[in-house]
PDB file of C-alpha atoms in Angstrom:
ATOM      1  CA  MET A   1     136.527  82.060 104.823  1.00 49.00           C
ATOM      2  CA  ASN A   2     133.710  81.369 101.926  1.00 56.00           C
ATOM      3  CA  ALA A   3     129.975  80.308 102.899  1.00 56.00           C
ATOM      4  CA  THR A   4     129.060  77.040 102.055  1.00 68.00           C
ATOM      5  CA  GLY A   5     126.496  76.221  99.641  1.00 67.00           C
ATOM      6  CA  GLY A   6     124.094  75.123 102.240  1.00 70.00           C
ATOM      7  CA  GLU A   7     124.784  78.642 104.433  1.00 69.00           C
ATOM      8  CA  ARG A   8     124.207  80.424 101.241  1.00 68.00           C
ATOM      9  CA  ALA A   9     120.954  78.769 100.525  1.00 70.00           C
ATOM     10  CA  ASP A  10     119.752  79.233 104.047  1.00 67.00           C
ATOM     11  CA  ARG A  11     120.603  82.933 103.717  1.00 66.00           C
ATOM     12  CA  ASP A  12     118.785  83.081 100.443  1.00 68.00           C
ATOM     13  CA  ARG A  13     116.056  81.341 101.856  1.00 72.00           C
ATOM     14  CA  ALA A  14     115.837  83.861 104.732  1.00 66.00           C
ATOM     15  CA  ARG A  15     116.044  86.909 102.772  1.00 69.00           C
ATOM     16  CA  ALA A  16     113.199  85.412 100.266  1.00 72.00           C
ATOM     17  CA  GLU A  17     110.933  85.073 103.440  1.00 73.00           C
ATOM     18  CA  ALA A  18     111.597  88.093 104.888  1.00 70.00           C
ATOM     19  CA  ALA A  19     111.022  89.950 101.398  1.00 73.00           C
ATOM     20  CA  ALA A  20     107.766  88.176 101.270  1.00 76.00           C
ATOM     21  CA  ARG A  21     106.551  90.140 104.454  1.00 76.00           C
ATOM     22  CA  LEU A  22     107.410  93.134 102.910  1.00 84.00           C
ATOM     23  CA  PRO A  23     106.042  95.911 103.079  1.00 92.00           C
ATOM     24  CA  VAL A  24     105.216  96.087 106.370  1.00 92.00           C
ATOM     25  CA  THR A  25     104.441  99.556 108.438  1.00 93.00           C
ATOM     26  CA  PHE A  26     105.278  99.858 112.215  1.00 93.00           C
ATOM     27  CA  ARG A  27     103.187 102.110 113.803  1.00 92.00           C
ATOM     28  CA  PRO A  28     101.876 102.361 117.630  1.00 89.00           C
ATOM     29  CA  LEU A  29      98.160 102.026 116.664  1.00 88.00           C
ATOM     30  CA  LEU A  30      96.640 102.247 120.296  1.00 88.00           C
ATOM     31  CA  THR A  31      98.790 105.432 120.967  1.00 88.00           C
ATOM     32  CA  ARG A  32      97.900 106.934 117.919  1.00 91.00           C
ATOM     33  CA  VAL A  33      94.039 106.258 118.471  1.00 93.00           C
ATOM     34  CA  VAL A  34      94.242 107.733 121.759  1.00 93.00           C
ATOM     35  CA  LEU A  35      96.342 110.849 120.879  1.00 94.00           C
ATOM     36  CA  LEU A  36      93.990 111.584 118.220  1.00 96.00           C
ATOM     37  CA  THR A  37      90.862 111.076 120.156  1.00 97.00           C
ATOM     38  CA  VAL A  38      92.183 113.345 122.723  1.00 97.00           C
ATOM     39  CA  GLY A  39      92.936 115.810 120.165  1.00 97.00           C
ATOM     40  CA  ILE A  40      89.484 115.763 118.610  1.00 97.00           C
ATOM     41  CA  LEU A  41      87.924 116.138 122.005  1.00 97.00           C
ATOM     42  CA  LEU A  42      90.195 118.757 123.057  1.00 97.00           C
ATOM     43  CA  LEU A  43      89.246 120.892 119.913  1.00 97.00           C
ATOM     44  CA  GLY A  44      85.694 120.267 120.230  1.00 97.00           C
ATOM     45  CA  THR A  45      85.949 121.216 123.690  1.00 96.00           C
ATOM     46  CA  PHE A  46      87.703 124.583 123.232  1.00 96.00           C
ATOM     47  CA  LEU A  47      85.164 125.351 120.069  1.00 96.00           C
ATOM     48  CA  VAL A  48      82.287 124.797 122.437  1.00 96.00           C
ATOM     49  CA  LEU A  49      83.971 126.884 124.938  1.00 94.00           C
ATOM     50  CA  ALA A  50      84.456 129.863 122.392  1.00 92.00           C
ATOM     51  CA  VAL A  51      80.765 129.608 121.135  1.00 92.00           C
ATOM     52  CA  LEU A  52      79.146 129.299 124.741  1.00 91.00           C
ATOM     53  CA  MET A  53      81.030 132.066 126.560  1.00 88.00           C
ATOM     54  CA  PRO A  54      78.986 135.065 127.430  1.00 85.00           C
ATOM     55  CA  GLU A  55      78.946 138.265 125.129  1.00 83.00           C
ATOM     56  CA  GLU A  56      77.629 140.515 127.746  1.00 81.00           C
ATOM     57  CA  GLY A  57      77.735 140.978 131.567  1.00 73.00           C
ATOM     58  CA  ALA A  58      80.628 141.308 134.229  1.00 78.00           C
ATOM     59  CA  SER A  59      82.876 139.900 132.149  1.00 81.00           C
ATOM     60  CA  PRO A  60      82.233 139.766 128.260  1.00 85.00           C
ATOM     61  CA  TRP A  61      84.059 137.501 125.904  1.00 87.00           C
ATOM     62  CA  SER A  62      85.084 139.555 122.824  1.00 90.00           C
ATOM     63  CA  THR A  63      85.596 138.083 119.223  1.00 89.00           C
ATOM     64  CA  GLY A  64      89.310 137.978 119.654  1.00 92.00           C
ATOM     65  CA  ASP A  65      88.746 135.979 122.999  1.00 92.00           C
ATOM     66  CA  ARG A  66      86.673 133.576 121.296  1.00 92.00           C
ATOM     67  CA  VAL A  67      89.308 133.499 118.153  1.00 94.00           C
ATOM     68  CA  GLY A  68      92.073 132.503 120.502  1.00 95.00           C
ATOM     69  CA  VAL A  69      90.346 129.955 122.492  1.00 95.00           C
ATOM     70  CA  ALA A  70      89.627 128.265 118.950  1.00 95.00           C
ATOM     71  CA  VAL A  71      93.191 128.754 117.885  1.00 96.00           C
ATOM     72  CA  LEU A  72      94.176 126.996 121.142  1.00 96.00           C
ATOM     73  CA  GLY A  73      92.275 123.904 120.329  1.00 96.00           C
ATOM     74  CA  VAL A  74      93.662 123.971 116.964  1.00 97.00           C
ATOM     75  CA  LEU A  75      97.057 124.028 118.213  1.00 97.00           C
ATOM     76  CA  ALA A  76      96.266 121.322 120.781  1.00 97.00           C
ATOM     77  CA  LEU A  77      95.271 119.184 118.071  1.00 97.00           C
ATOM     78  CA  ALA A  78      98.162 119.863 115.590  1.00 97.00           C
ATOM     79  CA  VAL A  79     100.496 119.007 118.496  1.00 96.00           C
ATOM     80  CA  LEU A  80      98.766 115.746 119.197  1.00 96.00           C
ATOM     81  CA  VAL A  81      98.633 115.000 115.548  1.00 95.00           C
ATOM     82  CA  LEU A  82     102.347 115.658 115.151  1.00 95.00           C
ATOM     83  CA  LEU A  83     103.029 113.304 118.307  1.00 93.00           C
ATOM     84  CA  SER A  84     100.860 110.404 116.692  1.00 93.00           C
ATOM     85  CA  ARG A  85     103.061 110.538 113.419  1.00 94.00           C
ATOM     86  CA  PRO A  86     105.684 108.241 114.361  1.00 95.00           C
ATOM     87  CA  LYS A  87     105.944 104.807 112.192  1.00 95.00           C
ATOM     88  CA  ALA A  88     108.685 102.870 110.499  1.00 96.00           C
ATOM     89  CA  VAL A  89     108.102 101.612 106.907  1.00 96.00           C
ATOM     90  CA  ALA A  90     110.111  98.510 105.863  1.00 94.00           C
ATOM     91  CA  ASP A  91     110.503  97.665 102.137  1.00 92.00           C
ATOM     92  CA  ARG A  92     112.508  96.199  99.824  1.00 88.00           C
ATOM     93  CA  GLY A  93     114.687  98.883  99.561  1.00 89.00           C
ATOM     94  CA  GLY A  94     115.391  99.560 103.250  1.00 92.00           C
ATOM     95  CA  LEU A  95     113.581 101.086 106.156  1.00 95.00           C
ATOM     96  CA  THR A  96     112.032 104.665 106.524  1.00 96.00           C
ATOM     97  CA  VAL A  97     111.623 105.984 109.856  1.00 97.00           C
ATOM     98  CA  VAL A  98     109.424 108.755 110.690  1.00 96.00           C
ATOM     99  CA  ASN A  99     109.610 110.257 114.258  1.00 95.00           C
ATOM    100  CA  VAL A 100     108.076 113.335 115.481  1.00 92.00           C
ATOM    101  CA  VAL A 101     109.624 115.810 113.038  1.00 91.00           C
ATOM    102  CA  VAL A 102     112.506 113.892 111.633  1.00 92.00           C
ATOM    103  CA  ARG A 103     112.577 111.255 108.487  1.00 95.00           C
ATOM    104  CA  ARG A 104     115.081 109.205 107.410  1.00 96.00           C
ATOM    105  CA  ARG A 105     115.634 106.782 104.918  1.00 96.00           C
ATOM    106  CA  LEU A 106     118.033 103.606 105.638  1.00 95.00           C
ATOM    107  CA  ALA A 107     119.277 101.156 103.240  1.00 94.00           C
ATOM    108  CA  TRP A 108     119.311  97.742 105.010  1.00 92.00           C
ATOM    109  CA  ALA A 109     122.948  97.523 105.114  1.00 92.00           C
ATOM    110  CA  GLU A 110     123.121 100.463 107.131  1.00 94.00           C
ATOM    111  CA  VAL A 111     121.231  98.935 110.054  1.00 94.00           C
ATOM    112  CA  LEU A 112     123.368  96.711 112.201  1.00 93.00           C
ATOM    113  CA  GLY A 113     121.047  95.991 114.970  1.00 92.00           C
ATOM    114  CA  VAL A 114     117.621  96.458 116.615  1.00 93.00           C
ATOM    115  CA  ARG A 115     117.436  97.090 120.408  1.00 93.00           C
ATOM    116  CA  LEU A 116     114.547  97.315 122.785  1.00 90.00           C
ATOM    117  CA  ARG A 117     115.710  96.867 126.353  1.00 90.00           C
ATOM    118  CA  PRO A 118     113.468  96.854 129.520  1.00 89.00           C
ATOM    119  CA  GLY A 119     112.686 100.392 130.318  1.00 88.00           C
ATOM    120  CA  ASP A 120     113.212 101.702 126.855  1.00 90.00           C
ATOM    121  CA  ALA A 121     110.484 104.282 125.670  1.00 91.00           C
ATOM    122  CA  TRP A 122     111.017 102.918 121.944  1.00 93.00           C
ATOM    123  CA  VAL A 123     113.242 100.832 119.788  1.00 94.00           C
ATOM    124  CA  HIS A 124     116.811 102.054 118.896  1.00 95.00           C
ATOM    125  CA  LEU A 125     118.713 100.961 115.700  1.00 95.00           C
ATOM    126  CA  ASP A 126     122.384 100.534 115.863  1.00 94.00           C
ATOM    127  CA  LEU A 127     123.764 101.973 112.382  1.00 94.00           C
ATOM    128  CA  ALA A 128     126.992 101.310 110.453  1.00 93.00           C
ATOM    129  CA  ASP A 129     128.251 104.780 111.067  1.00 93.00           C
ATOM    130  CA  GLY A 130     128.338 104.331 114.816  1.00 93.00           C
ATOM    131  CA  THR A 131     125.360 106.044 115.573  1.00 94.00           C
ATOM    132  CA  THR A 132     122.032 104.960 117.124  1.00 94.00           C
ATOM    133  CA  LEU A 133     118.607 105.884 115.755  1.00 95.00           C
ATOM    134  CA  ALA A 134     115.042 106.085 117.766  1.00 95.00           C
ATOM    135  CA  VAL A 135     112.480 104.455 115.912  1.00 95.00           C
ATOM    136  CA  MET A 136     109.513 105.952 117.808  1.00 94.00           C
ATOM    137  CA  GLY A 137     106.939 103.880 115.549  1.00 93.00           C
ATOM    138  CA  ILE A 138     107.819 100.716 118.083  1.00 93.00           C
ATOM    139  CA  GLN A 139     107.096 101.698 121.513  1.00 89.00           C
ATOM    140  CA  PRO A 140     106.057  99.648 124.229  1.00 86.00           C
ATOM    141  CA  GLY A 141     104.226 102.270 126.273  1.00 80.00           C
ATOM    142  CA  ILE A 142     100.514 101.235 125.914  1.00 79.00           C
ATOM    143  CA  ALA A 143     101.002  97.763 123.751  1.00 81.00           C
ATOM    144  CA  ARG A 144     103.955  96.603 125.244  1.00 86.00           C
ATOM    145  CA  ARG A 145     103.078  93.003 123.400  1.00 89.00           C
ATOM    146  CA  GLN A 146     102.556  94.265 120.163  1.00 89.00           C
ATOM    147  CA  ALA A 147     106.072  96.596 120.210  1.00 90.00           C
ATOM    148  CA  LEU A 148     107.724  93.245 121.456  1.00 91.00           C
ATOM    149  CA  HIS A 149     106.560  91.436 118.162  1.00 91.00           C
ATOM    150  CA  ASP A 150     107.182  94.294 116.007  1.00 93.00           C
ATOM    151  CA  ALA A 151     110.959  94.942 117.356  1.00 93.00           C
ATOM    152  CA  ARG A 152     111.414  90.864 116.781  1.00 92.00           C
ATOM    153  CA  LEU A 153     110.006  91.101 113.136  1.00 92.00           C
ATOM    154  CA  LEU A 154     112.367  94.258 112.483  1.00 93.00           C
ATOM    155  CA  ARG A 155     115.373  92.284 114.091  1.00 92.00           C
ATOM    156  CA  GLU A 156     114.247  89.434 111.604  1.00 89.00           C
ATOM    157  CA  LEU A 157     114.237  91.683 108.573  1.00 91.00           C
ATOM    158  CA  VAL A 158     117.346  93.326 109.553  1.00 91.00           C
ATOM    159  CA  THR A 159     119.220  90.073 110.226  1.00 88.00           C
ATOM    160  CA  ALA A 160     117.911  88.680 106.739  1.00 86.00           C
ATOM    161  CA  LEU A 161     118.194  91.732 104.415  1.00 86.00           C
ATOM    162  CA  GLY A 162     120.835  93.642 106.421  1.00 77.00           C
ATOM    163  CA  GLU A 163     123.820  92.192 105.032  1.00 64.00           C
ATOM    164  CA  ALA A 164     124.787  93.311 101.485  1.00 46.00           C
ATOM    165  CA  PRO A 165     124.478  90.280  98.907  1.00 45.00           C
ATOM    166  CA  GLU A 166     127.617  88.483  98.609  1.00 42.00           C
ATOM    167  CA  ARG A 167     129.238  89.310  95.209  1.00 36.00           C
ATOM    168  CA  PRO A 168     131.022  86.775  92.900  1.00 38.00           C
ATOM    169  CA  GLY A 169     134.690  86.245  94.056  1.00 37.00           C
ATOM    170  CA  ARG A 170     134.252  87.562  97.324  1.00 34.00           C
ATOM    171  CA  GLY A 171     133.973  85.719 100.928  1.00 37.00           C
ATOM    172  CA  GLY A 172     130.879  85.670 102.745  1.00 36.00           C
ATOM    173  CA  ASP A 173     132.222  86.179 106.161  1.00 35.00           C
ATOM    174  CA  GLN A 174     133.922  89.396 105.603  1.00 33.00           C
ATOM    175  CA  ALA A 175     133.885  92.141 108.361  1.00 33.00           C
ATOM    176  CA  GLY A 176     131.431  95.482 107.343  1.00 33.00           C
ATOM    177  CA  PRO A 177     132.850  98.968 106.784  1.00 34.00           C
ATOM    178  CA  GLY A 178     135.278 100.160 109.408  1.00 33.00           C
TER     179      GLY A 178
END
């Protein structure tokens, strides 16, 4: 069944409105600020500890001990920086999902749905290949209201941009691949 002219105009209008919002970056800002602040404080604490520990006395600290403590502070900061990395970037070409160590680029047509259920740690995408992908850049942990807003916006973008544009001579209500 072909889409009517009105349905096609509504879909085109929704695509245009969604495209006008792009690019948009989804990132748990408050979580990121907390993680980076804690990381910097930890590094500072470890560096102060390495400098202030006694060189003499009953249990003196060697240069190796001091370097070890400083390196431990740098490693703690590095882990917290890595944990603050997640984000999702939506642009006209698709969605780039950056999780802790994995980065994946998706075309809009690959994303079938956006889910954020009560109790979920972050948004999940239902993909055309039958798998799901976590979007750690939208997490309701500290900023629940912002995460719900971001999940709705991403769902609107997927709805508006997710279906491949209709080609001449093809019906508008065809099922996806599979």
